[in-house]
Short mmCIF file of N, CA, C and O in Angstrom, two decimals:
data_model
loop_
_atom_site.label_atom_id
_atom_site.label_comp_id
_atom_site.label_asym_id
_atom_site.label_seq_id
_atom_site.Cartn_x
_atom_site.Cartn_y
_atom_site.Cartn_z
N MET A 1 56.71 34.69 59.17
CA MET A 1 57.44 35.17 59.55
C MET A 1 58.91 34.96 60.12
O MET A 1 58.81 33.90 60.47
N LEU A 2 60.03 35.54 59.41
CA LEU A 2 61.27 35.11 60.10
C LEU A 2 61.99 36.02 60.76
O LEU A 2 61.74 37.29 60.73
N LYS A 3 62.52 35.52 61.84
CA LYS A 3 63.58 36.23 62.83
C LYS A 3 64.61 36.89 61.69
O LYS A 3 64.88 36.29 60.78
N PRO A 4 65.24 37.87 62.26
CA PRO A 4 66.38 38.34 61.49
C PRO A 4 67.38 37.60 61.41
O PRO A 4 67.72 36.43 62.08
N ASP A 5 68.13 37.15 60.12
CA ASP A 5 68.92 36.54 59.87
C ASP A 5 68.49 34.90 59.54
O ASP A 5 69.19 33.89 59.61
N GLY A 6 67.18 34.82 59.65
CA GLY A 6 66.39 33.61 59.68
C GLY A 6 66.21 33.22 58.17
O GLY A 6 66.12 33.99 57.01
N TYR A 7 66.01 31.61 57.61
CA TYR A 7 65.51 31.30 56.43
C TYR A 7 64.33 30.50 56.27
O TYR A 7 64.02 30.27 57.50
N GLY A 8 63.66 30.56 55.20
CA GLY A 8 62.60 29.80 55.06
C GLY A 8 62.59 29.21 53.35
O GLY A 8 63.10 29.97 52.75
N ILE A 9 61.89 28.20 53.25
CA ILE A 9 61.44 27.75 51.90
C ILE A 9 60.22 27.81 51.84
O ILE A 9 59.41 27.34 52.66
N LEU A 10 59.76 28.46 50.84
CA LEU A 10 58.28 28.67 50.66
C LEU A 10 57.63 27.93 48.86
O LEU A 10 58.61 28.20 48.02
N ARG A 11 56.66 27.16 49.11
CA ARG A 11 56.11 26.75 47.89
C ARG A 11 54.87 27.34 47.85
O ARG A 11 54.38 27.29 48.61
N VAL A 12 54.97 28.27 46.73
CA VAL A 12 53.52 28.83 46.42
C VAL A 12 52.94 28.52 44.89
O VAL A 12 54.05 29.03 43.99
N GLY A 13 51.92 28.60 44.65
CA GLY A 13 51.21 28.54 43.14
C GLY A 13 51.73 29.78 42.47
O GLY A 13 51.34 30.94 42.91
N PHE A 14 52.39 29.43 41.59
CA PHE A 14 52.76 30.99 40.67
C PHE A 14 52.98 30.49 39.31
O PHE A 14 53.52 29.47 39.26
N ASP A 15 52.68 31.55 38.36
CA ASP A 15 52.90 31.17 36.87
C ASP A 15 54.18 31.90 36.32
O ASP A 15 53.74 33.36 36.26
N GLN A 16 55.38 31.30 36.18
CA GLN A 16 56.37 31.93 35.39
C GLN A 16 55.91 32.81 34.16
O GLN A 16 56.66 33.70 33.67
N LYS A 17 54.88 32.48 33.49
CA LYS A 17 54.36 32.86 32.21
C LYS A 17 53.79 34.32 32.49
O LYS A 17 53.87 35.02 31.33
N LEU A 18 53.12 34.34 33.71
CA LEU A 18 52.54 35.65 33.74
C LEU A 18 53.42 36.86 34.24
O LEU A 18 54.38 36.52 35.33
N GLU A 19 53.14 37.82 33.65
CA GLU A 19 54.25 38.98 33.84
C GLU A 19 53.90 39.57 35.44
O GLU A 19 54.98 39.92 36.18
N SER A 20 52.91 39.82 35.72
CA SER A 20 52.40 40.01 37.06
C SER A 20 51.25 39.41 37.37
O SER A 20 50.48 38.60 37.01
N THR A 21 51.18 39.49 39.08
CA THR A 21 49.91 38.69 39.73
C THR A 21 48.54 39.31 39.29
O THR A 21 48.57 40.26 38.77
N VAL A 22 47.74 38.17 39.16
CA VAL A 22 46.26 38.35 38.77
C VAL A 22 45.40 38.25 39.84
O VAL A 22 45.64 37.31 40.60
N GLU A 23 44.72 39.33 40.38
CA GLU A 23 43.97 39.27 41.53
C GLU A 23 42.57 38.80 40.85
O GLU A 23 42.13 39.82 40.09
N TYR A 24 41.76 38.02 41.58
CA TYR A 24 40.17 37.44 41.22
C TYR A 24 39.40 38.15 42.03
O TYR A 24 39.72 38.53 43.38
N SER A 25 38.15 38.41 41.74
CA SER A 25 37.27 39.39 42.50
C SER A 25 36.64 38.36 43.50
O SER A 25 36.01 38.91 44.20
N LYS A 26 36.61 36.71 43.01
CA LYS A 26 36.18 36.06 43.89
C LYS A 26 37.17 34.69 43.69
O LYS A 26 37.70 34.57 42.76
N PRO A 27 37.00 33.87 44.68
CA PRO A 27 37.40 32.28 44.39
C PRO A 27 37.29 31.62 42.93
O PRO A 27 36.06 31.85 42.61
N ASP A 28 38.42 31.46 42.09
CA ASP A 28 38.19 31.00 41.15
C ASP A 28 37.97 29.65 40.72
O ASP A 28 38.93 28.88 40.98
N ALA A 29 36.74 29.02 40.35
CA ALA A 29 36.53 27.61 40.33
C ALA A 29 37.35 27.15 39.28
O ALA A 29 38.03 25.86 39.28
N ASP A 30 38.00 27.82 38.16
CA ASP A 30 38.91 27.34 36.97
C ASP A 30 40.36 26.95 37.75
O ASP A 30 41.04 26.49 37.27
N ASP A 31 40.56 27.92 38.77
CA ASP A 31 42.11 27.65 39.36
C ASP A 31 42.05 27.47 41.02
O ASP A 31 42.38 28.12 41.67
N SER A 32 41.44 25.93 40.98
CA SER A 32 41.05 25.34 42.42
C SER A 32 41.00 26.70 43.50
O SER A 32 41.17 26.37 44.43
N TYR A 33 39.89 27.29 43.10
CA TYR A 33 39.36 28.30 43.89
C TYR A 33 40.28 29.44 44.84
O TYR A 33 40.12 29.90 45.94
N HIS A 34 41.32 29.08 44.03
CA HIS A 34 42.17 30.53 44.47
C HIS A 34 41.83 31.91 44.35
O HIS A 34 41.00 32.05 43.43
N ILE A 35 42.28 32.72 45.12
CA ILE A 35 42.08 34.16 45.20
C ILE A 35 42.97 34.68 44.33
O ILE A 35 42.45 36.09 43.62
N ARG A 36 44.17 34.52 43.61
CA ARG A 36 45.06 34.97 43.03
C ARG A 36 45.71 34.38 42.47
O ARG A 36 46.00 32.88 42.95
N ARG A 37 46.41 34.41 41.16
CA ARG A 37 47.46 33.52 40.58
C ARG A 37 48.84 34.55 40.68
O ARG A 37 49.09 35.53 39.76
N TYR A 38 50.00 34.02 41.20
CA TYR A 38 50.78 35.03 41.43
C TYR A 38 51.48 34.78 40.07
O TYR A 38 51.70 33.84 39.31
N GLY A 39 52.43 35.99 39.47
CA GLY A 39 53.22 35.96 38.33
C GLY A 39 54.84 36.34 38.75
O GLY A 39 54.98 36.10 40.05
N ARG A 40 55.66 36.81 37.78
CA ARG A 40 56.81 36.74 37.96
C ARG A 40 57.22 38.11 38.93
O ARG A 40 58.39 38.11 39.65
N ASP A 41 56.16 38.98 39.45
CA ASP A 41 56.42 39.86 40.20
C ASP A 41 56.40 39.51 41.80
O ASP A 41 56.78 40.31 42.33
N LEU A 42 56.43 38.16 41.78
CA LEU A 42 56.22 37.33 43.13
C LEU A 42 57.55 38.00 44.07
O LEU A 42 57.88 38.10 45.02
N THR A 43 58.65 37.77 43.14
CA THR A 43 59.89 37.89 43.71
C THR A 43 60.08 39.20 44.06
O THR A 43 60.79 39.75 45.35
N ASP A 44 59.84 40.31 43.21
CA ASP A 44 59.57 41.91 43.95
C ASP A 44 59.00 42.09 44.89
O ASP A 44 59.28 42.48 45.80
N ARG A 45 57.85 41.45 45.24
CA ARG A 45 56.86 41.36 46.28
C ARG A 45 57.54 41.00 47.61
O ARG A 45 57.83 41.63 48.71
N PHE A 46 58.25 39.77 47.61
CA PHE A 46 59.22 39.43 48.92
C PHE A 46 60.28 40.46 49.14
O PHE A 46 60.46 40.60 50.33
N ARG A 47 61.04 40.90 47.98
CA ARG A 47 62.35 41.83 48.15
C ARG A 47 61.54 43.18 48.57
O ARG A 47 62.11 43.71 49.68
N THR A 48 60.50 43.35 48.53
CA THR A 48 59.90 44.92 49.09
C THR A 48 59.66 44.56 50.44
O THR A 48 59.66 45.28 51.19
N ALA A 49 59.02 43.48 50.71
CA ALA A 49 59.03 42.73 52.22
C ALA A 49 60.07 42.70 52.91
O ALA A 49 60.23 42.42 54.19
N GLY A 50 61.30 43.13 52.55
CA GLY A 50 62.42 42.89 53.19
C GLY A 50 63.56 41.54 53.21
O GLY A 50 64.49 41.23 53.62
N PHE A 51 62.73 40.54 52.19
CA PHE A 51 63.56 39.31 52.22
C PHE A 51 64.76 39.33 51.05
O PHE A 51 64.42 40.24 49.99
N GLU A 52 65.55 38.46 51.21
CA GLU A 52 66.68 38.34 49.95
C GLU A 52 65.95 36.60 49.55
O GLU A 52 65.34 35.92 50.07
N VAL A 53 65.80 36.85 48.30
CA VAL A 53 65.06 35.78 47.51
C VAL A 53 65.79 34.96 46.22
O VAL A 53 66.52 35.34 45.64
N GLY A 54 65.91 33.71 46.33
CA GLY A 54 66.26 32.77 45.49
C GLY A 54 65.24 32.05 44.88
O GLY A 54 64.12 31.50 45.73
N LEU A 55 65.16 31.59 43.84
CA LEU A 55 64.10 30.52 43.38
C LEU A 55 64.85 29.55 42.72
O LEU A 55 65.87 29.52 41.91
N MET A 56 64.47 28.43 43.32
CA MET A 56 65.52 26.83 43.22
C MET A 56 64.46 26.09 42.75
O MET A 56 63.39 25.74 43.37
N HIS A 57 65.00 25.56 41.56
CA HIS A 57 64.30 24.22 41.01
C HIS A 57 65.05 23.02 41.47
O HIS A 57 66.10 22.37 41.07
N LEU A 58 64.43 22.25 42.57
CA LEU A 58 64.71 21.49 43.36
C LEU A 58 64.92 19.84 42.51
O LEU A 58 66.00 19.18 42.76
N THR A 59 64.11 19.76 41.48
CA THR A 59 64.56 18.48 40.72
C THR A 59 65.18 18.83 39.29
O THR A 59 64.79 18.03 38.49
N ALA A 60 65.78 19.87 39.31
CA ALA A 60 66.28 20.28 37.88
C ALA A 60 67.36 19.12 37.42
O ALA A 60 67.64 18.78 36.51
N ASN A 61 68.03 18.37 38.18
CA ASN A 61 69.01 17.29 37.78
C ASN A 61 68.58 16.10 38.08
O ASN A 61 69.11 15.09 38.04
N VAL A 62 66.86 15.91 38.01
CA VAL A 62 66.54 14.63 38.19
C VAL A 62 65.68 14.29 37.18
O VAL A 62 65.29 14.99 36.50
N SER A 63 65.83 13.00 36.78
CA SER A 63 65.57 12.56 35.20
C SER A 63 64.02 12.69 35.45
O SER A 63 63.65 12.50 36.51
N LYS A 64 63.18 12.77 34.49
CA LYS A 64 61.81 12.79 34.01
C LYS A 64 61.44 11.28 34.85
O LYS A 64 60.29 11.41 35.42
N SER A 65 61.89 9.78 34.57
CA SER A 65 61.65 8.83 34.90
C SER A 65 61.46 9.07 36.55
O SER A 65 60.54 8.32 37.10
N GLU A 66 62.66 9.51 37.01
CA GLU A 66 62.69 9.08 38.60
C GLU A 66 61.61 10.18 39.40
O GLU A 66 61.09 10.07 40.02
N ARG A 67 61.40 11.50 38.55
CA ARG A 67 60.31 12.56 39.00
C ARG A 67 59.24 11.71 38.97
O ARG A 67 58.48 11.87 39.93
N GLU A 68 58.96 10.86 38.00
CA GLU A 68 57.47 10.23 37.85
C GLU A 68 57.57 9.36 38.70
O GLU A 68 56.39 9.13 39.41
N ARG A 69 58.47 8.48 38.70
CA ARG A 69 58.35 7.16 39.87
C ARG A 69 58.15 7.49 41.29
O ARG A 69 57.43 6.83 41.92
N PHE A 70 58.88 8.76 41.85
CA PHE A 70 58.82 9.30 43.13
C PHE A 70 57.71 10.12 43.15
O PHE A 70 57.44 10.63 44.51
N GLY A 71 56.94 10.65 42.29
CA GLY A 71 56.02 11.39 42.51
C GLY A 71 56.64 12.86 42.96
O GLY A 71 56.28 13.75 43.40
N LEU A 72 57.47 13.22 42.48
CA LEU A 72 58.52 14.78 43.01
C LEU A 72 57.52 16.14 41.95
O LEU A 72 57.53 15.90 40.82
N GLU A 73 57.53 16.67 42.72
CA GLU A 73 56.92 18.13 42.16
C GLU A 73 58.12 18.81 41.48
O GLU A 73 59.37 18.81 42.04
N THR A 74 57.60 19.30 40.19
CA THR A 74 58.88 20.03 39.52
C THR A 74 58.95 21.61 39.74
O THR A 74 59.87 22.24 39.30
N ALA A 75 57.81 22.13 40.05
CA ALA A 75 57.81 23.41 40.37
C ALA A 75 58.89 24.05 40.84
O ALA A 75 59.29 23.20 42.47
N PRO A 76 59.18 25.10 41.16
CA PRO A 76 60.52 25.70 41.81
C PRO A 76 59.77 26.17 43.12
O PRO A 76 58.68 26.54 43.40
N VAL A 77 60.90 26.21 44.38
CA VAL A 77 60.38 26.61 45.33
C VAL A 77 61.33 28.19 45.45
O VAL A 77 62.59 28.47 45.04
N PHE A 78 60.87 28.94 46.39
CA PHE A 78 61.25 30.29 46.87
C PHE A 78 62.16 29.99 48.01
O PHE A 78 61.81 29.18 49.38
N PHE A 79 63.30 30.35 47.88
CA PHE A 79 64.23 30.29 49.24
C PHE A 79 64.43 31.75 49.82
O PHE A 79 64.84 32.49 48.93
N LEU A 80 63.95 31.87 51.13
CA LEU A 80 64.02 33.28 51.50
C LEU A 80 65.14 33.28 52.85
O LEU A 80 65.29 32.65 53.30
N ARG A 81 65.42 34.80 52.68
CA ARG A 81 65.96 35.10 53.97
C ARG A 81 65.73 36.54 54.41
O ARG A 81 65.61 37.38 53.56
N ARG A 82 65.53 36.41 55.74
CA ARG A 82 65.37 37.93 56.43
C ARG A 82 66.69 38.36 56.80
O ARG A 82 67.40 37.90 57.90
N PRO A 83 67.37 39.38 56.15
CA PRO A 83 68.48 39.87 56.63
C PRO A 83 68.84 40.05 58.11
O PRO A 83 67.80 40.77 58.42
N ALA A 84 69.64 40.16 58.89
CA ALA A 84 70.11 40.85 60.13
C ALA A 84 69.84 42.47 60.06
O ALA A 84 70.40 43.00 59.16
N GLN A 85 69.25 42.75 61.01
CA GLN A 85 69.09 44.31 60.88
C GLN A 85 70.51 45.03 61.23
O GLN A 85 71.29 44.89 61.93
#
């Protein structure tokens, strides 16, 4: 939940190869016991909920050796903003 004109950074497991979110009928042992795997439709879900959305690759300009050395996560993060009313 964000106040109007608030910002948030969200890291959530999603698969950019999936067109849409997969809902499991029960926690999936093959997927770390998650109940869903978000797909590319996640951005639209955030927009439908009233957020402005940006997908940021925070380590895009970091070399592979530095990412490995410092244990940096390469998955993108969502940058959300709740517009003022």
